[in-house]
Coordinates of N, CA and C in Angstrom, one line a residue:
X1 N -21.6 43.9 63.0 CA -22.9 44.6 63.1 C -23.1 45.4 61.8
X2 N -24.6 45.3 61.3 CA -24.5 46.3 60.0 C -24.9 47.2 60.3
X3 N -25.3 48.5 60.1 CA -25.8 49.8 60.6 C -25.8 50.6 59.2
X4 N -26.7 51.2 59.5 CA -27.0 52.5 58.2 C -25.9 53.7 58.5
X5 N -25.2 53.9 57.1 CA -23.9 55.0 57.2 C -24.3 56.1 57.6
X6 N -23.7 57.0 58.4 CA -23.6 58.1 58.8 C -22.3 58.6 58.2
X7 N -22.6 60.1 58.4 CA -21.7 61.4 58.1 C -20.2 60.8 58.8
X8 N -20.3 60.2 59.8 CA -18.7 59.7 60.5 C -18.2 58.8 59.8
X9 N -18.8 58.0 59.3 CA -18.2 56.7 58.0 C -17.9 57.5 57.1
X10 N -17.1 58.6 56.7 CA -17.2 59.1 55.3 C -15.6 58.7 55.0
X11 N -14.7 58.8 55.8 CA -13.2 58.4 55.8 C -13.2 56.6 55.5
X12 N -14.0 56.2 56.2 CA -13.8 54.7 55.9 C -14.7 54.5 54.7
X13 N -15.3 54.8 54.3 CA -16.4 54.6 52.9 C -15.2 54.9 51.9
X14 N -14.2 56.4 52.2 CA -13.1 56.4 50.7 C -12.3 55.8 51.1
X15 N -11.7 55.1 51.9 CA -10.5 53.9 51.9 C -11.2 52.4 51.5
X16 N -12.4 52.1 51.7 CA -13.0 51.5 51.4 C -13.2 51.1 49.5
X17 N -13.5 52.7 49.4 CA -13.6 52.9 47.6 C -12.2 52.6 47.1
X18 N -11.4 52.9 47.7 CA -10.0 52.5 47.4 C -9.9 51.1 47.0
X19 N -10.2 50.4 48.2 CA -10.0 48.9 48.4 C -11.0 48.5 47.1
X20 N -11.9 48.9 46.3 CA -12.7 48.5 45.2 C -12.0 48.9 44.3
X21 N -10.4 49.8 43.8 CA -10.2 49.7 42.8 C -10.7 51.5 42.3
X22 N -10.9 52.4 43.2 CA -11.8 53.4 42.8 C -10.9 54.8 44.2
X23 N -9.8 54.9 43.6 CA -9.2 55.9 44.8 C -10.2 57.2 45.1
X24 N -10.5 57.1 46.6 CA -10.9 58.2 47.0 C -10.8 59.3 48.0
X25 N -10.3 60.7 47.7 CA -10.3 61.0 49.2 C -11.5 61.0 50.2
X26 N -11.2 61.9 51.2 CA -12.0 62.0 52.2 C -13.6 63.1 51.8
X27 N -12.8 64.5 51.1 CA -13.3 64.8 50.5 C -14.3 65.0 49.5
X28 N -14.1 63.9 48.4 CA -14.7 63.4 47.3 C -15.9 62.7 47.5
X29 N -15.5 61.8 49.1 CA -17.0 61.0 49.2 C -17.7 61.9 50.4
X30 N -17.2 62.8 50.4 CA -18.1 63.7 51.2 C -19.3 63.9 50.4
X31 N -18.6 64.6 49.3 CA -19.4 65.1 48.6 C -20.3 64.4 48.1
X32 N -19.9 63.0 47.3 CA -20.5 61.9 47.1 C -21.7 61.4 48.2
X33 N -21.0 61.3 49.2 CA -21.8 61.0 50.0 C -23.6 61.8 50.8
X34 N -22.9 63.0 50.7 CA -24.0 64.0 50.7 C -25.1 64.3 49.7
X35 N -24.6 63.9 48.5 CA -25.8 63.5 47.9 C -26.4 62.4 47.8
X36 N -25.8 61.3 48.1 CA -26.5 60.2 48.1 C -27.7 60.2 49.3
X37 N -27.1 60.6 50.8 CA -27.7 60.7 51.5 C -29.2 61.6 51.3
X38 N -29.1 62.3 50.7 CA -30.3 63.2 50.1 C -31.6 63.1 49.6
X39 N -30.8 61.4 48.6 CA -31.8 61.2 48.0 C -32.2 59.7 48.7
X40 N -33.8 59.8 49.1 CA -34.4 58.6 49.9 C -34.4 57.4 48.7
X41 N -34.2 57.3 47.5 CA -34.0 56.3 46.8 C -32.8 55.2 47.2
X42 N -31.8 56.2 47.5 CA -30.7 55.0 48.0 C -30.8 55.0 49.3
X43 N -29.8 53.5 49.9 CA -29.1 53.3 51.0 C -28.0 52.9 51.2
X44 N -27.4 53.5 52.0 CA -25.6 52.8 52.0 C -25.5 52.2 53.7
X45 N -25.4 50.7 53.6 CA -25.1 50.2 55.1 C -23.7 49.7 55.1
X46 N -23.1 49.8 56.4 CA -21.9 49.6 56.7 C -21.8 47.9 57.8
X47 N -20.4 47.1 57.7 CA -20.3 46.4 58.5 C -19.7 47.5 59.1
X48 N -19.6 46.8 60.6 CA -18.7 47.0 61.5 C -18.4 46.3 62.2
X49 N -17.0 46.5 62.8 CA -16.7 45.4 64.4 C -15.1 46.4 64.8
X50 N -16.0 45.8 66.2 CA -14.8 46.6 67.6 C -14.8 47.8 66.9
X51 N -16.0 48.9 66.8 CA -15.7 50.5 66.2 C -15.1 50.6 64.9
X52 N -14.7 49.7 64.3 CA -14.2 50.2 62.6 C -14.9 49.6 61.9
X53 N -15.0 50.5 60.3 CA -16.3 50.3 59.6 C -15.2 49.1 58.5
X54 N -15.8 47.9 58.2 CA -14.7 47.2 57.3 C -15.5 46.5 56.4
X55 N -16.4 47.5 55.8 CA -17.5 47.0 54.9 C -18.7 47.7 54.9
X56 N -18.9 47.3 53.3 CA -20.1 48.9 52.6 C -20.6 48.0 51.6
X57 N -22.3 48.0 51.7 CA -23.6 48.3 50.5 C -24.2 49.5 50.3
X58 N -23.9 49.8 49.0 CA -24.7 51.0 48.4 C -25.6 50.6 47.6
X59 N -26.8 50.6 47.8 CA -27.6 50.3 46.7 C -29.0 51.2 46.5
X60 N -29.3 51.4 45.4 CA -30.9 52.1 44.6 C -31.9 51.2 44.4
X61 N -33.0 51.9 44.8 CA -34.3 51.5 44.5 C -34.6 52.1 43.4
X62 N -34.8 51.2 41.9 CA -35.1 51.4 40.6 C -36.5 51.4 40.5
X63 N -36.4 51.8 38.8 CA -37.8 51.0 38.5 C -37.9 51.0 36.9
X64 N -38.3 49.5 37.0 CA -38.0 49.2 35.3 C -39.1 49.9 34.4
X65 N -38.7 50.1 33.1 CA -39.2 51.1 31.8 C -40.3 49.9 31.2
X66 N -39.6 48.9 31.4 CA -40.4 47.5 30.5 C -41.0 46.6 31.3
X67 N -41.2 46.6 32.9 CA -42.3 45.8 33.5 C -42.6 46.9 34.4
X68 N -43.8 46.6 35.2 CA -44.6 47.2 36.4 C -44.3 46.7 37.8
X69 N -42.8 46.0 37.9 CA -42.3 46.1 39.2 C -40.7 46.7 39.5
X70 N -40.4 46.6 40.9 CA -39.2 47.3 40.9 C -37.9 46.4 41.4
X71 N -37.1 46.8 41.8 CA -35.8 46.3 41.8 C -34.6 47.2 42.1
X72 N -33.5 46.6 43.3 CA -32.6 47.3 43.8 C -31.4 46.8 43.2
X73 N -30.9 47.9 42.8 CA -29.4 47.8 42.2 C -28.2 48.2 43.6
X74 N -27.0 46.9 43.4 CA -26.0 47.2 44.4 C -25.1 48.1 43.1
X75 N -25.1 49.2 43.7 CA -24.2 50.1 42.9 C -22.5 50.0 43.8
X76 N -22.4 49.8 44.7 CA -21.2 49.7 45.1 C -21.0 48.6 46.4
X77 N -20.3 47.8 47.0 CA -20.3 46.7 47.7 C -18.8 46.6 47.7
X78 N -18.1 46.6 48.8 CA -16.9 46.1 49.4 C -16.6 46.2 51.0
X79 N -15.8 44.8 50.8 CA -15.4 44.4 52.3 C -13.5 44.8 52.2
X80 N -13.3 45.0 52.9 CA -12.3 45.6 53.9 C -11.1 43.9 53.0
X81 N -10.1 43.9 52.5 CA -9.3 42.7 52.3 C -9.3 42.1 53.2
X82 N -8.7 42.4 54.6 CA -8.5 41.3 55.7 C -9.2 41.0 56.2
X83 N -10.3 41.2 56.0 CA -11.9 40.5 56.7 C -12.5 39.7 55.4
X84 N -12.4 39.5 54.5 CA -12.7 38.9 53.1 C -12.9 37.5 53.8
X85 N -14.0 36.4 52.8 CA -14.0 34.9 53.4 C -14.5 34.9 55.1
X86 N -15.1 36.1 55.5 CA -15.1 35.7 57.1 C -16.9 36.5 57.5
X87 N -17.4 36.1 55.9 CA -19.3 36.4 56.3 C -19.6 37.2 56.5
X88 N -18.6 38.4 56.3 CA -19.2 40.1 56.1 C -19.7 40.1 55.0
X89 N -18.9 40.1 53.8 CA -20.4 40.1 52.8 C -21.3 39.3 52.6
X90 N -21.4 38.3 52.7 CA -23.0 37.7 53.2 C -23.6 38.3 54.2
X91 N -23.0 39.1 54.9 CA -24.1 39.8 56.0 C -25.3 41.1 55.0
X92 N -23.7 41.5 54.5 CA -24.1 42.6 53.9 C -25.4 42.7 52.7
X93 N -25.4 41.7 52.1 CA -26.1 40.7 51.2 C -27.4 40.5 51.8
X94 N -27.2 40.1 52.8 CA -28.7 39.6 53.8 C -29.3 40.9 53.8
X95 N -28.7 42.0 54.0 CA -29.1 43.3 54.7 C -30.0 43.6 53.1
X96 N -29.4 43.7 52.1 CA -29.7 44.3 50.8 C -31.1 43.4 50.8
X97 N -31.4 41.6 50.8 CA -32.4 41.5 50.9 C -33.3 41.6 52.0
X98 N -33.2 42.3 53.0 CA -33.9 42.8 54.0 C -34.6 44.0 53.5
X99 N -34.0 45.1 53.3 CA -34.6 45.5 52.4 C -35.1 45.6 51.2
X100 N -35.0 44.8 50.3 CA -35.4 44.5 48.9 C -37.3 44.0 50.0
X101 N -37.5 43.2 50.6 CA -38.5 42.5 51.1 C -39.1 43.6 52.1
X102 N -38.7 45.0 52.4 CA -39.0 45.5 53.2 C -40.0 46.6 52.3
X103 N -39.6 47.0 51.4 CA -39.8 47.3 50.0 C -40.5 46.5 48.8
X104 N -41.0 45.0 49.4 CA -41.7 44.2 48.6 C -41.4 44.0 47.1
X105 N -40.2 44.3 47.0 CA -39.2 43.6 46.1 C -38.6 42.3 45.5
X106 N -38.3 41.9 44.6 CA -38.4 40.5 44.5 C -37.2 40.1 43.9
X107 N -36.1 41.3 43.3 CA -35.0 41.3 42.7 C -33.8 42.2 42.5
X108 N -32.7 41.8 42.9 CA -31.5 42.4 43.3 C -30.4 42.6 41.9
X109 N -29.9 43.4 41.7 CA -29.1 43.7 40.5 C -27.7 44.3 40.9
X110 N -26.5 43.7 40.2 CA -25.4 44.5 40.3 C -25.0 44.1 39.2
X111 N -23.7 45.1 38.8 CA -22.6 44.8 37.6 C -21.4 44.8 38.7
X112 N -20.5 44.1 37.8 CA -19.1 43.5 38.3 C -18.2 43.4 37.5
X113 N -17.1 44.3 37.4 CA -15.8 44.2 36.3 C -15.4 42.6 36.1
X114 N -15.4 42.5 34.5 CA -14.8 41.6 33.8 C -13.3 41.9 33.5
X115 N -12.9 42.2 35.0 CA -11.1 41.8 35.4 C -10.7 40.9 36.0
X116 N -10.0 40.5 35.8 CA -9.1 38.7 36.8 C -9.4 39.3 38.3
X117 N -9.1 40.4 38.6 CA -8.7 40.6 40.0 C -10.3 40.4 40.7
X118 N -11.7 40.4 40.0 CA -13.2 40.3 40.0 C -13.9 38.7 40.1
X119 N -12.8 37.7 39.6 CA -13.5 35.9 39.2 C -13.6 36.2 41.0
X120 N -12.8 36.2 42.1 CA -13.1 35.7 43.5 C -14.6 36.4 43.8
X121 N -14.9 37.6 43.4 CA -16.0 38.5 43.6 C -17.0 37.6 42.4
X122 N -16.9 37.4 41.5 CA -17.9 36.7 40.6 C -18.5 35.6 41.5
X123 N -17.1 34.5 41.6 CA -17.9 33.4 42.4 C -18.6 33.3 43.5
X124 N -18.4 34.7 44.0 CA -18.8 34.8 45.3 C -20.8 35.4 45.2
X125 N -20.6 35.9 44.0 CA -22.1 36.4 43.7 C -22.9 34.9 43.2
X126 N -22.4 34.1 42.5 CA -22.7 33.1 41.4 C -23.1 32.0 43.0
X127 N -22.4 32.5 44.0 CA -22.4 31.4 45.3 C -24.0 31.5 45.8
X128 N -24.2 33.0 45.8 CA -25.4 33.6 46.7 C -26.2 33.5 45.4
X129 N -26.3 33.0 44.4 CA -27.6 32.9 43.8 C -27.7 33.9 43.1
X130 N -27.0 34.8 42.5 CA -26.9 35.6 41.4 C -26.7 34.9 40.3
X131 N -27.2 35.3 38.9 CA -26.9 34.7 37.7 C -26.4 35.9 37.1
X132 N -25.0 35.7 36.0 CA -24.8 36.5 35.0 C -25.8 36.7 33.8
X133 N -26.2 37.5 33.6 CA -27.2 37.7 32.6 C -27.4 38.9 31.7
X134 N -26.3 39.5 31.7 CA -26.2 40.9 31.0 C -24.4 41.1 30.9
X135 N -24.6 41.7 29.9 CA -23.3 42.3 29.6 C -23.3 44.2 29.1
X136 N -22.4 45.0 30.3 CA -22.5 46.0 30.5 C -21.7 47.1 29.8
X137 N -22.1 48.1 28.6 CA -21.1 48.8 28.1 C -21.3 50.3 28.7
X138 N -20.4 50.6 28.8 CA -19.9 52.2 29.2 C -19.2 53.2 27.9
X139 N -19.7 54.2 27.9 CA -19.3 55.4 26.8 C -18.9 56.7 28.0
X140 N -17.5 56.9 27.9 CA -17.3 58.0 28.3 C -16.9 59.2 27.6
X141 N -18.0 60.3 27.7 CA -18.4 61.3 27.2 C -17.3 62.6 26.7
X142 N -17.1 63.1 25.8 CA -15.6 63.7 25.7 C -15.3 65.3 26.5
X143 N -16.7 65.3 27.2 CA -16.9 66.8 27.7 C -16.2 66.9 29.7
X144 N -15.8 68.2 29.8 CA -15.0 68.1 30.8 C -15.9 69.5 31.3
X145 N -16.8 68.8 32.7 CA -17.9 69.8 33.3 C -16.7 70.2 35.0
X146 N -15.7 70.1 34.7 CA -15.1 70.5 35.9 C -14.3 71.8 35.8
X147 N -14.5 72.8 35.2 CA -13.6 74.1 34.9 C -14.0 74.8 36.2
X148 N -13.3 74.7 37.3 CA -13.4 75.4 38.2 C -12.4 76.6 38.3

């Protein structure tokens, strides 16, 4: 089943971020999560089965600078390891273009680490009709806004 996240998925969304490579407490995606929830731009849907959540789409509704339509970026996407190969993320995929069409959208966007541990996740996008078509750089800023 897919379902829209609630405040009770917030434990399985950070073991979940875990499982992507991105350790999180319970805490952190509270916080995380509370903002996201805030803003009606995003959505974050969850698989589930038999009561545990074992899979997450987060994705934004953008809007490009250089044309006059829009487009939803998956900012975060993972399935649970031992459910992998078994059509949760294709569910989850379906869901993202459910709403992309619900929203009269015509185009879906993610980035994806260029790490070995990512080729099973590449193929798996390149499967569903994604094309690579960009290459993504990151600059991390030398300023530290956490002096608490």
């Amino acid at each position: 089943m897919i379902r829209k996240a609630t405040e009770k998925d917030i434990p399985s969304l950070a073991s979940l971020m875990g499982e992507l490579g991105y350790p999180t407490t319970s805490e952190e995606m509270e916080t995380r999560f509370n903002k996201i929830q805030a803003n009606p731009d995003y959505n974050t849907q969850v698989a589930e089965m038999n009561g545990e959540v074992i899979g997450m789409i987060g994705m934004i509704l953008g809007t490009h600078y250089e044309r006059n339509d829009h487009y939803i970026r998956i900012v975060a996407f993972v399935v649970a390891s031992n459910y992998r190969n078994s059509g949760i993320g294709a569910a989850l995929l379906n869901k993202a273009e459910e709403w992309a069409i619900e929203n009269q959208i015509v185009k879906l966007v993610l980035n994806s680490g260029n790490r070995d541990e990512r080729d099973g996740a590449h193929q798996f996008y390149t499967n569903r009709g994604f094309e690579g078509k960009a290459t993504g750089f990151y600059k991390i800023l030398p300023y530290d806004f956490d002096t608490n």
